[in-house]
Structure formats: C-alpha cells, structure tokens
Coordinates of C-alpha atoms and ligand atoms in Angstrom, one line a residue:
Chain A
M17 CA 24.5 -37.4 35.6
F18 CA 21.5 -36.4 37.7
P19 CA 23.0 -33.4 39.6
D20 CA 23.9 -31.8 36.3
M21 CA 20.3 -32.0 35.2
L22 CA 19.0 -30.7 38.5
P23 CA 18.9 -26.9 37.6
E24 CA 17.3 -27.7 34.3
I25 CA 14.6 -29.8 35.9
L26 CA 14.0 -27.1 38.6
I27 CA 13.7 -24.4 36.0
D28 CA 11.3 -26.5 33.8
T29 CA 9.2 -27.3 36.9
A30 CA 9.0 -23.7 37.8
K31 CA 8.0 -22.8 34.2
A32 CA 5.4 -25.5 34.2
G33 CA 4.1 -24.2 37.5
A34 CA 4.0 -20.7 36.2
V35 CA 2.2 -21.7 33.0
L36 CA -0.3 -23.8 34.9
T37 CA -1.1 -21.1 37.4
G38 CA -1.3 -18.5 34.6
V39 CA -3.6 -20.6 32.5
L40 CA -5.9 -21.6 35.3
S41 CA -6.3 -18.2 36.7
F42 CA -6.8 -16.8 33.3
G43 CA -9.5 -19.4 32.7
G44 CA -11.1 -18.4 36.0
L45 CA -11.0 -14.8 34.9
L46 CA -12.6 -15.7 31.6
T47 CA -15.8 -16.8 33.4
W48 CA -16.1 -13.3 34.6
V49 CA -15.1 -11.7 31.3
E50 CA -17.7 -13.8 29.6
R51 CA -20.5 -12.7 31.9
K52 CA -19.6 -9.0 31.8
Q53 CA -19.0 -9.0 28.1
S54 CA -22.3 -10.5 27.3
A55 CA -24.0 -8.2 29.8
L56 CA -22.5 -5.1 28.1
M57 CA -23.5 -6.4 24.7
Q58 CA -27.1 -6.9 25.8
D59 CA -27.4 -3.6 27.6
R60 CA -27.3 -5.3 31.0
I61 CA -25.1 -4.9 34.0
G62 CA -24.2 -8.6 34.7
A63 CA -23.4 -10.5 37.8
N64 CA -22.5 -8.0 40.6
R65 CA -24.1 -9.3 43.8
A66 CA -21.3 -11.2 45.4
D67 CA -19.5 -8.9 47.8
I68 CA -16.9 -9.0 50.5
L69 CA -17.5 -6.5 53.3
G70 CA -19.7 -4.5 50.9
F71 CA -17.1 -4.3 48.1
R72 CA -18.4 -5.8 44.9
L73 CA -15.5 -5.0 42.7
L74 CA -17.5 -5.3 39.4
G75 CA -18.6 -8.8 40.3
L76 CA -15.1 -10.2 40.3
F77 CA -15.9 -12.2 43.5
H78 CA -18.4 -14.3 41.5
I79 CA -15.4 -16.3 40.3
M80 CA -14.7 -17.3 43.9
T81 CA -18.3 -17.9 44.8
D82 CA -18.8 -20.0 41.7
G83 CA -15.8 -22.2 42.7
L84 CA -17.1 -22.4 46.3
K85 CA -20.5 -23.3 45.1
M86 CA -19.2 -26.1 42.9
F87 CA -17.3 -27.6 45.8
M88 CA -20.2 -27.4 48.2
K89 CA -22.8 -28.9 45.9
E90 CA -24.0 -32.5 46.4
E91 CA -21.8 -34.9 44.7
F92 CA -23.8 -37.5 42.8
I93 CA -22.3 -40.7 41.3
P94 CA -24.8 -42.8 39.4
R95 CA -24.9 -46.6 39.9
T96 CA -22.4 -47.7 37.3
E97 CA -19.8 -50.4 36.8
H98 CA -17.3 -47.8 35.7
R99 CA -17.1 -45.8 38.8
A100 CA -13.4 -45.1 38.4
L101 CA -13.8 -44.0 34.8
F102 CA -16.8 -41.8 35.8
V103 CA -14.7 -40.1 38.4
L104 CA -11.7 -39.8 36.2
A105 CA -13.3 -38.6 33.0
P106 CA -13.5 -34.9 33.7
F107 CA -9.9 -34.8 34.8
I108 CA -8.7 -36.8 31.8
A109 CA -10.2 -34.0 29.6
W110 CA -8.8 -31.4 31.8
T111 CA -5.3 -32.9 32.0
F112 CA -4.9 -33.3 28.3
A113 CA -6.2 -29.8 27.6
L114 CA -3.6 -28.4 30.0
L115 CA -0.8 -30.6 28.7
G116 CA -1.2 -28.9 25.3
F117 CA 0.3 -25.8 26.8
A118 CA 3.7 -27.5 27.3
V119 CA 4.9 -26.4 23.9
I120 CA 3.3 -23.0 23.5
P121 CA 6.0 -20.4 23.0
F122 CA 4.8 -17.6 25.3
S123 CA 8.0 -15.6 24.7
P124 CA 11.2 -15.6 22.7
T125 CA 14.5 -17.0 24.0
I126 CA 16.6 -14.6 26.0
T127 CA 20.1 -15.3 27.2
V128 CA 20.3 -15.1 31.0
L129 CA 23.5 -16.0 32.8
G130 CA 24.9 -17.6 29.7
A131 CA 21.9 -19.9 29.2
G132 CA 18.9 -19.5 26.9
F133 CA 15.6 -18.9 28.7
S134 CA 12.2 -18.7 27.2
L135 CA 8.6 -19.0 28.6
Q136 CA 8.1 -22.3 26.9
I137 CA 8.2 -25.5 28.9
A138 CA 9.5 -27.7 26.1
N139 CA 10.5 -27.0 22.6
P140 CA 10.4 -30.3 20.6
E141 CA 10.8 -30.4 16.9
I142 CA 7.3 -31.7 16.4
G143 CA 5.7 -29.1 18.7
I144 CA 2.5 -28.5 16.8
L145 CA 1.8 -32.2 16.3
Y146 CA 2.1 -32.6 20.0
V147 CA -0.5 -30.0 20.6
F148 CA -2.9 -31.6 18.1
A149 CA -2.3 -35.0 19.8
M150 CA -3.1 -33.6 23.2
M151 CA -6.2 -31.9 21.8
G152 CA -7.3 -35.1 20.3
M153 CA -7.0 -36.9 23.6
T154 CA -9.5 -34.5 25.3
V155 CA -12.2 -36.4 23.3
Y156 CA -11.5 -39.3 25.7
G157 CA -12.8 -37.3 28.6
V158 CA -16.1 -36.7 26.8
V159 CA -16.5 -40.3 25.6
L160 CA -15.7 -41.8 28.9
G161 CA -17.8 -39.3 30.7
G162 CA -20.9 -40.1 28.6
W163 CA -20.2 -43.9 28.5
S164 CA -19.5 -44.5 32.2
S165 CA -22.5 -42.4 33.3
N166 CA -24.7 -45.5 32.7
N167 CA -27.3 -43.3 31.1
N168 CA -28.5 -43.6 27.6
Y169 CA -29.0 -39.9 27.1
A170 CA -25.5 -39.1 28.4
L171 CA -24.2 -41.8 26.0
L172 CA -26.0 -40.3 23.1
G173 CA -24.8 -36.8 24.0
S174 CA -21.2 -38.0 24.2
M175 CA -21.6 -39.8 20.8
R176 CA -22.8 -36.5 19.4
A177 CA -19.9 -34.6 21.0
T178 CA -17.4 -37.1 19.9
A179 CA -18.6 -37.1 16.3
Q180 CA -18.4 -33.3 16.3
M181 CA -15.0 -33.1 17.9
I182 CA -13.4 -35.7 15.7
S183 CA -14.9 -34.2 12.5
Y184 CA -13.6 -30.8 13.3
E185 CA -10.3 -32.1 14.5
V186 CA -9.7 -33.1 10.9
A187 CA -10.6 -29.7 9.5
L188 CA -8.5 -28.1 12.2
A189 CA -5.4 -30.0 11.4
A190 CA -5.9 -29.7 7.7
A191 CA -6.2 -25.9 8.1
A192 CA -2.9 -25.8 10.0
V193 CA -1.1 -27.7 7.2
G194 CA -1.2 -24.7 4.8
P195 CA 0.8 -22.4 7.1
L196 CA 3.1 -25.3 8.1
L197 CA 4.0 -25.8 4.5
V198 CA 4.9 -22.1 4.3
Y199 CA 6.9 -22.1 7.5
N200 CA 8.6 -25.4 6.6
S201 CA 8.8 -26.4 10.3
L202 CA 6.8 -28.0 13.0
N203 CA 8.8 -26.4 15.8
M204 CA 6.8 -23.8 17.5
Q205 CA 9.7 -21.3 18.0
Q206 CA 10.7 -21.7 14.3
I207 CA 7.1 -21.0 13.3
V208 CA 7.1 -17.8 15.2
L209 CA 10.6 -16.8 14.0
W210 CA 9.5 -17.2 10.4
Q211 CA 6.7 -14.7 11.0
G212 CA 9.3 -12.1 11.9
G213 CA 9.9 -11.4 8.2
Y214 CA 8.4 -8.5 6.2
F215 CA 6.7 -8.3 2.9
Q216 CA 8.1 -5.4 0.9
G217 CA 9.9 -4.4 4.0
W218 CA 6.9 -3.1 5.9
L219 CA 4.0 -5.6 6.1
P220 CA 4.7 -8.2 8.8
L221 CA 4.5 -11.7 7.2
W222 CA 2.2 -13.2 9.8
G223 CA 0.3 -16.3 9.1
I224 CA -2.9 -14.3 8.7
V225 CA -1.3 -12.4 5.8
V226 CA 0.1 -15.4 4.1
Q227 CA -2.8 -17.8 4.8
P228 CA -6.0 -15.8 5.5
L229 CA -8.3 -18.6 4.4
A230 CA -6.5 -21.1 6.7
F231 CA -7.0 -18.6 9.6
L232 CA -10.7 -18.5 9.1
I233 CA -11.0 -22.2 8.8
F234 CA -8.8 -22.7 11.8
L235 CA -10.8 -20.3 14.0
T236 CA -14.1 -21.9 12.9
A237 CA -12.9 -25.5 13.4
G238 CA -11.2 -24.4 16.7
T239 CA -14.5 -23.1 18.0
A240 CA -16.3 -26.3 17.1
E241 CA -13.5 -28.4 18.4
T242 CA -13.7 -26.7 21.8
K243 CA -17.5 -27.0 21.7
R244 CA -18.1 -23.3 21.9
I245 CA -21.2 -21.5 20.6
P246 CA -22.3 -21.7 17.8
F247 CA -21.1 -25.3 17.9
D248 CA -22.1 -26.1 21.5
L249 CA -24.5 -28.9 20.8
P250 CA -22.5 -31.3 23.0
E251 CA -23.3 -29.2 26.0
G252 CA -26.5 -27.5 25.1
E253 CA -26.6 -26.4 28.7
S254 CA -30.3 -26.8 29.3
E255 CA -32.1 -27.7 26.0
I256 CA -30.2 -30.7 24.5
I257 CA -29.0 -33.3 27.0
G258 CA -25.3 -33.5 26.8
F259 CA -22.6 -35.9 28.0
Q260 CA -22.4 -34.1 31.4
L261 CA -25.9 -35.2 32.3
E262 CA -24.9 -37.2 35.3
Y263 CA -22.1 -34.9 36.5
S264 CA -22.6 -32.6 39.4
S265 CA -20.5 -30.5 41.8
M266 CA -16.8 -30.0 41.0
R267 CA -16.7 -32.8 38.4
F268 CA -19.1 -30.9 36.3
G269 CA -17.0 -27.8 37.1
A270 CA -14.0 -29.6 35.7
F271 CA -15.8 -30.2 32.5
M272 CA -16.9 -26.6 32.3
F273 CA -13.4 -25.4 33.1
T274 CA -11.9 -27.7 30.5
D275 CA -13.9 -25.7 28.0
F276 CA -12.2 -22.5 29.1
V277 CA -8.8 -24.0 29.1
E278 CA -9.3 -25.4 25.6
K279 CA -10.5 -22.0 24.5
I280 CA -7.2 -20.5 25.8
L281 CA -5.3 -23.3 24.0
I282 CA -7.0 -22.6 20.7
A283 CA -6.3 -18.9 21.1
C284 CA -2.7 -19.6 21.9
L285 CA -2.4 -21.9 18.8
A286 CA -4.1 -19.3 16.6
T287 CA -1.7 -16.7 17.9
T288 CA 1.3 -18.8 17.3
L289 CA 0.3 -20.0 13.9
F290 CA -1.4 -17.0 12.4
L291 CA -0.8 -13.9 14.4
G292 CA 2.9 -13.9 14.6
G293 CA 3.2 -15.4 18.1
W294 CA 5.3 -13.1 20.3
Q295 CA 6.4 -11.0 17.3
V296 CA 5.7 -7.3 17.6
P297 CA 5.6 -5.6 14.2
W298 CA 8.7 -3.6 13.4
L299 CA 10.4 -4.6 16.7
S300 CA 13.6 -6.4 16.0
D301 CA 16.1 -7.9 18.5
S302 CA 17.9 -4.5 18.9
G303 CA 14.9 -2.2 19.1
L304 CA 12.2 -0.6 17.0
A305 CA 13.1 -0.7 13.3
F306 CA 11.1 0.3 10.3
G307 CA 12.0 -0.6 6.7
G308 CA 15.4 -1.9 7.7
A309 CA 16.4 1.4 9.4
S310 CA 16.7 1.2 13.2
V311 CA 14.5 3.9 14.8
L312 CA 14.7 3.4 18.5
P313 CA 17.2 1.0 20.1
L314 CA 15.8 -0.9 23.1
A315 CA 17.5 -3.0 25.8
A316 CA 17.3 -6.8 25.2
W317 CA 15.2 -7.5 28.3
L318 CA 12.8 -4.8 27.3
V319 CA 12.4 -6.3 23.8
W320 CA 11.8 -9.7 25.5
A321 CA 9.2 -8.3 27.9
L322 CA 7.4 -6.4 25.1
R323 CA 7.3 -9.6 23.0
A324 CA 6.0 -11.7 25.9
A325 CA 3.3 -9.1 26.5
A326 CA 2.5 -9.0 22.8
F327 CA 1.7 -12.8 23.0
A328 CA -0.7 -12.2 25.9
V329 CA -2.4 -9.3 24.2
K330 CA -2.9 -11.3 21.0
V331 CA -4.3 -14.2 22.9
C332 CA -6.7 -11.8 24.6
I333 CA -7.8 -10.4 21.3
V334 CA -8.5 -13.9 19.8
I335 CA -10.5 -14.8 22.9
Y336 CA -12.4 -11.6 22.7
V337 CA -13.3 -12.4 19.1
L338 CA -14.3 -15.9 20.0
M339 CA -16.5 -14.6 22.8
L340 CA -18.0 -12.0 20.4
V341 CA -18.9 -14.9 18.1
R342 CA -20.4 -16.7 21.0
W343 CA -22.8 -13.9 21.9
T344 CA -23.7 -13.1 18.3
L345 CA -24.5 -16.3 16.5
P346 CA -27.3 -18.8 17.1
R347 CA -26.5 -22.4 17.5
F348 CA -26.1 -24.7 14.5
R349 CA -28.4 -27.6 14.0
Y350 CA -26.6 -31.0 14.1
D351 CA -26.9 -31.7 10.4
Q352 CA -25.8 -28.2 9.5
L353 CA -22.8 -28.7 11.8
M354 CA -21.7 -31.9 10.1
H355 CA -22.5 -30.4 6.7
L356 CA -20.3 -27.4 7.5
G357 CA -17.5 -29.5 8.8
W358 CA -17.2 -32.3 6.2
K359 CA -18.6 -30.7 3.0
F360 CA -17.4 -27.1 3.4
L361 CA -14.5 -26.6 5.8
L362 CA -12.6 -29.8 5.0
P363 CA -12.6 -29.4 1.2
L364 CA -11.7 -25.8 1.6
A365 CA -8.8 -26.7 3.9
F366 CA -7.6 -29.3 1.4
A367 CA -7.9 -26.8 -1.5
N368 CA -5.9 -24.4 0.6
I369 CA -3.2 -27.0 1.1
I370 CA -3.0 -27.9 -2.6
V371 CA -2.9 -24.2 -3.8
T372 CA -0.3 -23.4 -1.2
A373 CA 1.8 -26.4 -2.2
I374 CA 1.6 -25.5 -5.9
V375 CA 2.4 -21.8 -5.2
L376 CA 5.4 -22.8 -3.1
A377 CA 6.6 -25.2 -5.8
V378 CA 6.2 -22.6 -8.5
L379 CA 8.0 -20.0 -6.5
N380 CA 10.6 -22.6 -5.6
L381 CA 10.6 -21.7 -1.9
Chain B
M14 CA -64.2 -23.2 -10.5
A15 CA -61.2 -25.3 -10.9
I16 CA -59.2 -26.1 -7.8
T17 CA -55.9 -24.3 -7.9
V18 CA -53.0 -24.7 -5.6
K19 CA -51.5 -21.6 -4.5
K20 CA -47.9 -21.8 -3.6
I21 CA -46.8 -19.5 -0.9
E22 CA -43.1 -18.9 -0.7
F23 CA -42.4 -18.0 2.8
R24 CA -38.7 -17.8 2.5
R25 CA -37.0 -15.0 0.7
K26 CA -34.3 -16.3 -1.6
L27 CA -31.0 -15.5 -0.1
T28 CA -28.5 -13.5 -2.1
F29 CA -25.1 -14.9 -2.8
L30 CA -23.5 -12.8 -0.1
E31 CA -26.0 -14.0 2.5
R32 CA -25.5 -17.6 1.5
I33 CA -21.8 -17.6 2.1
W34 CA -22.5 -16.3 5.6
L35 CA -19.3 -14.5 6.2
P36 CA -20.4 -10.9 5.5
E37 CA -23.6 -11.4 7.5
I38 CA -21.6 -12.9 10.4
L39 CA -19.3 -9.9 10.3
R40 CA -22.3 -7.6 10.3
G41 CA -23.6 -9.4 13.4
L42 CA -20.3 -9.2 15.1
W43 CA -20.1 -5.5 14.3
I44 CA -23.5 -4.9 16.0
T45 CA -22.6 -6.8 19.2
N46 CA -19.2 -5.2 19.3
R47 CA -20.7 -1.8 18.8
H48 CA -23.1 -2.4 21.8
F49 CA -20.1 -3.5 23.8
V50 CA -17.9 -0.6 23.1
V51 CA -20.7 2.0 23.4
N52 CA -22.0 0.6 26.7
L53 CA -18.5 0.2 28.1
S54 CA -17.7 3.9 27.3
L55 CA -20.9 5.0 28.9
H56 CA -20.2 3.0 32.0
I57 CA -16.7 4.4 32.2
L58 CA -18.0 8.0 31.7
N59 CA -20.6 7.5 34.4
A60 CA -18.1 5.9 36.8
V61 CA -15.8 9.0 36.5
G62 CA -18.7 11.2 37.2
I63 CA -19.6 12.5 33.7
K64 CA -23.4 12.4 33.1
T65 CA -24.5 11.0 29.9
R66 CA -28.0 11.2 28.4
R67 CA -28.2 7.4 28.1
K68 CA -27.1 4.9 30.7
G69 CA -24.9 1.9 29.8
A70 CA -27.5 -0.5 30.9
V71 CA -31.3 -0.6 31.2
T72 CA -31.1 -2.8 34.3
I73 CA -33.1 -1.8 37.3
Q74 CA -31.2 -3.0 40.4
Y75 CA -34.2 -4.5 42.0
P76 CA -34.1 -4.6 45.8
E77 CA -32.4 -1.2 46.0
Q78 CA -34.2 0.3 43.0
H79 CA -37.9 0.0 42.3
R80 CA -39.8 0.5 39.1
G81 CA -42.9 2.6 39.6
Y82 CA -46.1 0.6 40.0
H83 CA -49.0 1.1 37.7
W84 CA -51.9 2.7 39.7
R85 CA -54.1 -0.2 38.9
L86 CA -51.6 -2.8 40.1
R87 CA -53.1 -5.1 42.7
T88 CA -50.9 -5.3 45.7
A89 CA -51.3 -6.8 49.1
H90 CA -54.8 -6.4 50.7
Y91 CA -55.7 -4.2 53.7
L92 CA -58.8 -3.4 55.5
T93 CA -60.0 0.3 55.7
R94 CA -61.4 2.0 58.8
R95 CA -64.4 4.2 59.4
E96 CA -64.2 7.8 60.7
G97 CA -64.5 6.5 64.2
G98 CA -61.5 4.2 63.8
G99 CA -63.4 0.9 63.7
P100 CA -63.1 -1.4 60.8
R101 CA -65.5 -0.7 57.9
C102 CA -66.0 -4.4 57.4
V103 CA -69.5 -5.5 58.3
G104 CA -68.7 -9.2 58.1
C105 CA -71.1 -9.8 55.2
M106 CA -69.0 -12.6 53.8
M107 CA -69.4 -11.3 50.2
C108 CA -65.6 -11.4 49.7
E109 CA -65.3 -14.8 51.2
T110 CA -68.0 -16.1 48.9
I111 CA -66.7 -14.7 45.7
C112 CA -63.0 -15.5 46.3
P113 CA -62.1 -18.0 43.6
A114 CA -59.1 -19.3 45.6
K115 CA -61.2 -19.7 48.8
C116 CA -58.5 -18.0 50.8
I117 CA -60.5 -15.5 52.9
Y118 CA -61.6 -16.9 56.3
I119 CA -64.1 -14.7 58.2
V120 CA -65.8 -15.2 61.5
A121 CA -68.5 -12.6 62.0
K122 CA -69.9 -11.5 65.3
E123 CA -72.6 -9.0 66.6
H124 CA -71.6 -5.4 66.5
P125 CA -72.1 -3.5 69.8
D126 CA -73.6 -0.5 67.8
P127 CA -77.2 -1.5 66.8
E128 CA -76.9 0.7 63.7
T129 CA -74.2 -1.6 62.3
E130 CA -75.3 -5.2 62.0
K131 CA -72.2 -7.2 62.3
Q132 CA -68.4 -7.0 62.4
A133 CA -65.6 -9.4 61.8
A134 CA -64.4 -11.3 64.8
S135 CA -61.5 -12.7 62.7
F136 CA -60.6 -11.9 59.2
T137 CA -57.7 -13.9 57.7
I138 CA -56.4 -13.9 54.2
D139 CA -54.0 -16.7 53.1
M140 CA -51.7 -14.7 50.8
G141 CA -50.1 -17.9 49.7
K142 CA -53.3 -19.1 48.1
C143 CA -54.6 -15.7 46.8
V144 CA -54.4 -15.3 43.1
Y145 CA -54.7 -11.5 43.2
C146 CA -57.8 -11.4 41.1
G147 CA -59.2 -8.4 43.0
L148 CA -62.7 -9.9 43.1
C149 CA -62.9 -9.4 46.8
V150 CA -62.4 -5.7 46.4
E151 CA -65.1 -5.6 43.7
A152 CA -67.6 -7.5 45.8
C153 CA -67.3 -5.6 49.0
P154 CA -70.3 -3.3 49.5
E155 CA -68.6 -1.3 52.2
D156 CA -65.3 -0.5 50.4
A157 CA -63.8 -2.2 53.4
I158 CA -61.1 -4.2 51.6
R159 CA -58.6 -2.7 49.2
M160 CA -55.6 -3.8 47.2
D161 CA -53.6 -0.7 46.7
S162 CA -51.2 -0.9 49.7
G163 CA -48.2 -0.7 47.4
H164 CA -46.8 -3.7 49.2
L165 CA -45.7 -6.3 46.8
E166 CA -42.9 -8.3 48.5
I167 CA -45.1 -10.8 50.2
S168 CA -42.8 -13.8 50.2
C169 CA -41.7 -15.2 53.6
Y170 CA -40.2 -18.3 55.2
S171 CA -43.3 -20.2 56.4
R172 CA -46.9 -20.9 55.4
Q173 CA -48.0 -19.6 58.8
E174 CA -46.5 -16.1 58.0
M175 CA -48.5 -16.0 54.8
M176 CA -51.8 -16.0 56.8
Y177 CA -52.5 -12.2 57.3
P178 CA -54.6 -11.8 60.4
I179 CA -57.1 -9.0 60.9
D180 CA -54.7 -6.9 63.0
R181 CA -52.1 -6.9 60.2
L182 CA -54.7 -6.1 57.6
L183 CA -56.1 -3.2 59.6
A184 CA -52.6 -1.9 60.4
T185 CA -51.7 -1.5 56.7
E186 CA -52.5 1.6 54.8
H187 CA -52.3 2.9 51.3
D188 CA -48.7 3.8 50.5
P189 CA -48.5 6.2 47.5
A190 CA -44.7 6.1 47.3
P191 CA -44.2 3.0 45.0
Y192 CA -46.8 4.4 42.6
K193 CA -45.2 7.8 42.3
D194 CA -42.7 6.9 39.8
Y195 CA -45.2 5.4 37.4
K196 CA -45.6 8.6 35.3
R197 CA -41.9 9.0 35.0
F198 CA -41.5 5.5 33.6
L199 CA -44.3 6.1 31.1
Q200 CA -42.4 9.0 29.7
E201 CA -39.0 7.3 29.6
Ligands
LIG413 S1 -57.8 -11.2 45.4 FE1 -59.1 -12.8 44.6 S2 -58.1 -14.6 45.4 FE2 -57.3 -13.0 46.6 S3 -58.5 -12.8 48.4 FE3 -59.4 -11.4 46.9 S4 -61.0 -12.7 45.8 FE4 -59.6 -14.1 46.9
LIG414 S1 -64.5 -7.0 53.6 FE1 -66.4 -6.2 52.6 S2 -67.2 -8.0 51.5 FE2 -65.7 -8.8 53.0 S3 -66.9 -9.3 54.8 FE3 -66.1 -7.2 55.1 S4 -67.7 -5.9 54.3 FE4 -68.2 -7.9 53.5

C-alpha cells in the first residue's frame, strides 16, 4: 500500500514546497513593490539606502535588512497567563493563510509520463469552500493575539478586527456564490475550465464578464477581509491601537507578513473566480485559435507554460490594483466600515445571487 | 432687530455619481496610476541616459546632495579675526548676557595691547543648548561672532563634543559653497 503512494506523496510534497517558497518570496518581494510603488506615485524615490558592497539594486536589499531587523529586535512577551497562545497566535494566522494556497490551481493539468501533473497541491471537489474555511480561521490568530496580550487596548483592537473580518467574510462568500452558481461547481479546476468558453465566439467568458458586480464586491470585501487600506483599522499602524500592540520582533513580523500572504491569497482567488484563472484568451489546448479557427498551433508544454505564466501575470495585476487602491483612498471610519459591509455590500451580494439564480433558471442552464 | 439664525451649509451636496463612490474612486485611481506610469517612464528614460525636462522624483538625496541654503540661514557660530590675526572678540560678555539659552561661557582676561581693553581667555558655546536665535550676533559690538559658517551638520556622539571651544570657533570661516545654490532653487 504505502510504497505505491510514495511517488505521489513525494510529488505533492515537492509541489507544496514549491508553492510555499513561491508565495513566501513573492510576499517578501511585495514589501519592496509596495514601497517603490507608493514612492513613484508620490513623486519620491523610496527606500534605497541598504547596500551590499556599494550596490543598492533599487533598494531590493531592504527586504533582507527588514527581515534581519525583525529578528534582531528585542523580543517582548507581556506577563500573561496565556503565554503559549501569545507566542502561537501570529503563526496560527500565518499557517492558515498559507494553507489556503493548497487548492489554488496555478496551472492546468498536463500529461507527463502518463500521469497528470498540475501546479496545484490538491484538487478536492469542495476546493473553494476549503479556501474560505482557511481564510475564516485566520481570524483566530487575530483574536488570540489580542486576547492573550493581557492588554485591554489590544483586546479592543482585536475585537474591532474580528468584527470587521467576520462581517466581510460574509459579504466575500456571498459575492462568490453568484459565479459559483454560474460555474455549477466548487472544484477549482472546473471553475477555471468553465471560463475557457467564449461568448459569441470571441469574448472570453470570464467571471468578470459574467458577474461584474460580484467581482467588485469580492475585491472590496477581500480588501477588508485582509485588513488592507482603506479598511486597515485593525492595524492602524500608529494612530489606532490594534491587536498587535504587545507584539514585537519577528512575531510582529509574522503578523505583518500574514497580511501580504493573505493579499496574495485574495488575488489568487479573484484570479481563479473572476479572471479566468490560467486561461489565456484565444489559446486552446492545441494552440492559438480565434473564432473556432486554429491560427497558430503550439506544443502542449508551451501552452501549459503560457497558461501558468498567465496565472502569475493576472495575480500580479490584481495585486497592483489592490496596492493602487491602498495608496489612493483614505481610511474608512469604523461605522462607515460596518455600514458599507452590512447595509451595502451584503444586500448587493444577495441581490446578485437572486438575480443570477433567476436568470439561470429562466435560461434553463 | 429680531434675532435670526443664519444657517451655514458647509457641505456641498454630493451629486448622485459622487454618492455612489465608484466613479470618484476610479478617478482617484486614475490619478495615482498616472503618477506611477509617468514617473516610472521618466526614471527609465533617465536610467538609459535620456535627459528629460522633469525628473521622476522631487527627492533631494540628502547626505550626497544638498539643497542651497538661504543667505539668512543661521548656521554654526564662528569667531572672526582682526587684520592682525587676533580674535576680534573683546570679551565684553554682551553675547553671554543676551543668550536666552545661557549656552555661551566666556572667561575674559587682560589684553596685552593697551589699546584693546580685554580679550577672551576661553570662549565656549554649547551647541547642544543653543537655540540658534542669532541674538549673540546682534548683540556683539565688535562683529566678532557670526553665524554664517554654512556648517549645519552639528550632531555628534557625545555632549562633550557639542562644546565648541575657542580654537574651533576661531578656526571656522565663512563657507560660501552651501549658499551658492540658493538662487537656483528659487528659480526652480
Ligand atoms: S544663537 Fe542664541 S542661543 Fe545660540 S549662542 Fe547665540 S544667543 Fe545663545
Ligand atoms: S563675541 Fe562679541 S559680544 Fe561676545 S564677548 Fe566677544 S565681543 Fe563681546
């Protein structure tokens, strides 16, 4: 029994390692991107002082120095009965955010040596539900972090954060129901495969075309769920005291990093659900094709590589837009935040579900 | 006259398009994105050696690059000398008296030349306490102390180093270089 499964286990472990490394390094890179992007937007130059032997490399070394700084800072643990939880909390948030990546379809399946291979660690039938479950669990990191700090302000901060995350979780999931009704599947690969169709033979039937409203709600709720500006009240780096109040050194770093990981996760989800996943417009299994006619035949591995690259490019675009939002909009007030979530986004998402369901029923799809 | 209440409406009524946020948000995104794209293009053009009228950033890279100082800017003090080379200071204590921060410490002594009454045996300014008000310069009857050395980077690692002794004050001179760029910056 076990020896038969060995290659499979090895491949899956390797894939998990690759995805983990990829996501973590991308997250690290994002800290740089965020700095430089904001600098360019504000007519500045941005962090460029860290150098190795005089080479500054556009400030890329700041990623390393930041990490180093985090590790070398004093580690402070407040007097609390929940020491273990305090120590664990950031890593709970981190772990669950990373676990979400297990079902993200980074590439289509390709047949290698008679076996199907795709850059997706697992492909369960309930893929999307699994991601939502994992994203829901990241709230625990925040709650436990604030609660075990033995500090009233941290506790209040974590209550605020929790209320926000749970509220927007609802809107997020509700926004995803519309497209899921259309795709008629919870399996991530199936969702992407569905989006390979064309409307009138030329317009790619991506989620954003079928469900534009759901896309907007999803992005907004996703931003709030991951505590990004303009919904970053839980953190409020220096003005509002947040749940990370008592955290220092790398534990604080882990919280910060979780944000970036969650942002990548939201971008991956938005890509999968609304931007056609790894689909490249007018690229079919055999090569470029437009309006049913094959224009340029391509090798299978090339198509596969193009599609995997397309996923990465789409994720980058979504992240760019999210960061653009971050450096454009001012922060919401807490009541505005709740107002937006419960009185605006959620009804809108429900309306979207109902209209979608009626249209689907009428069209008999 | 009857008392009337005047209502002042500070807030402009938002139009429908403004109230649904989305168009305004898109407009904001467009602006930030424009800045990003334009500045990035300028940076790239400059990096490959093409000169552009505008730079991609307004940043002045401080330690390497200085902004021109205004000619009235009060920088670190120095003591001037007479034609003969001796210090102009006659140890009258005017500056020490007027100094609001009480950071000038002078010990006067008899001057060998009977024409000149006194001179400073020691003249120390605690730059860490000084508030750069310039009153000492105003008060000096001999134009012996000035604050246009053009030396602004005064910070150091110990309080002791902040005490500028007479030798150091006499050794410093007016340096016109940092002031030179001022006109250029006015025009830019
Ligand atoms: S500038 Fe003002 S504070 Fe400084 S030494 Fe002169 S009088 Fe004193
Ligand atoms: S610097 Fe001027 S004011 Fe001060 S003691 Fe000397 S002569 Fe008098």
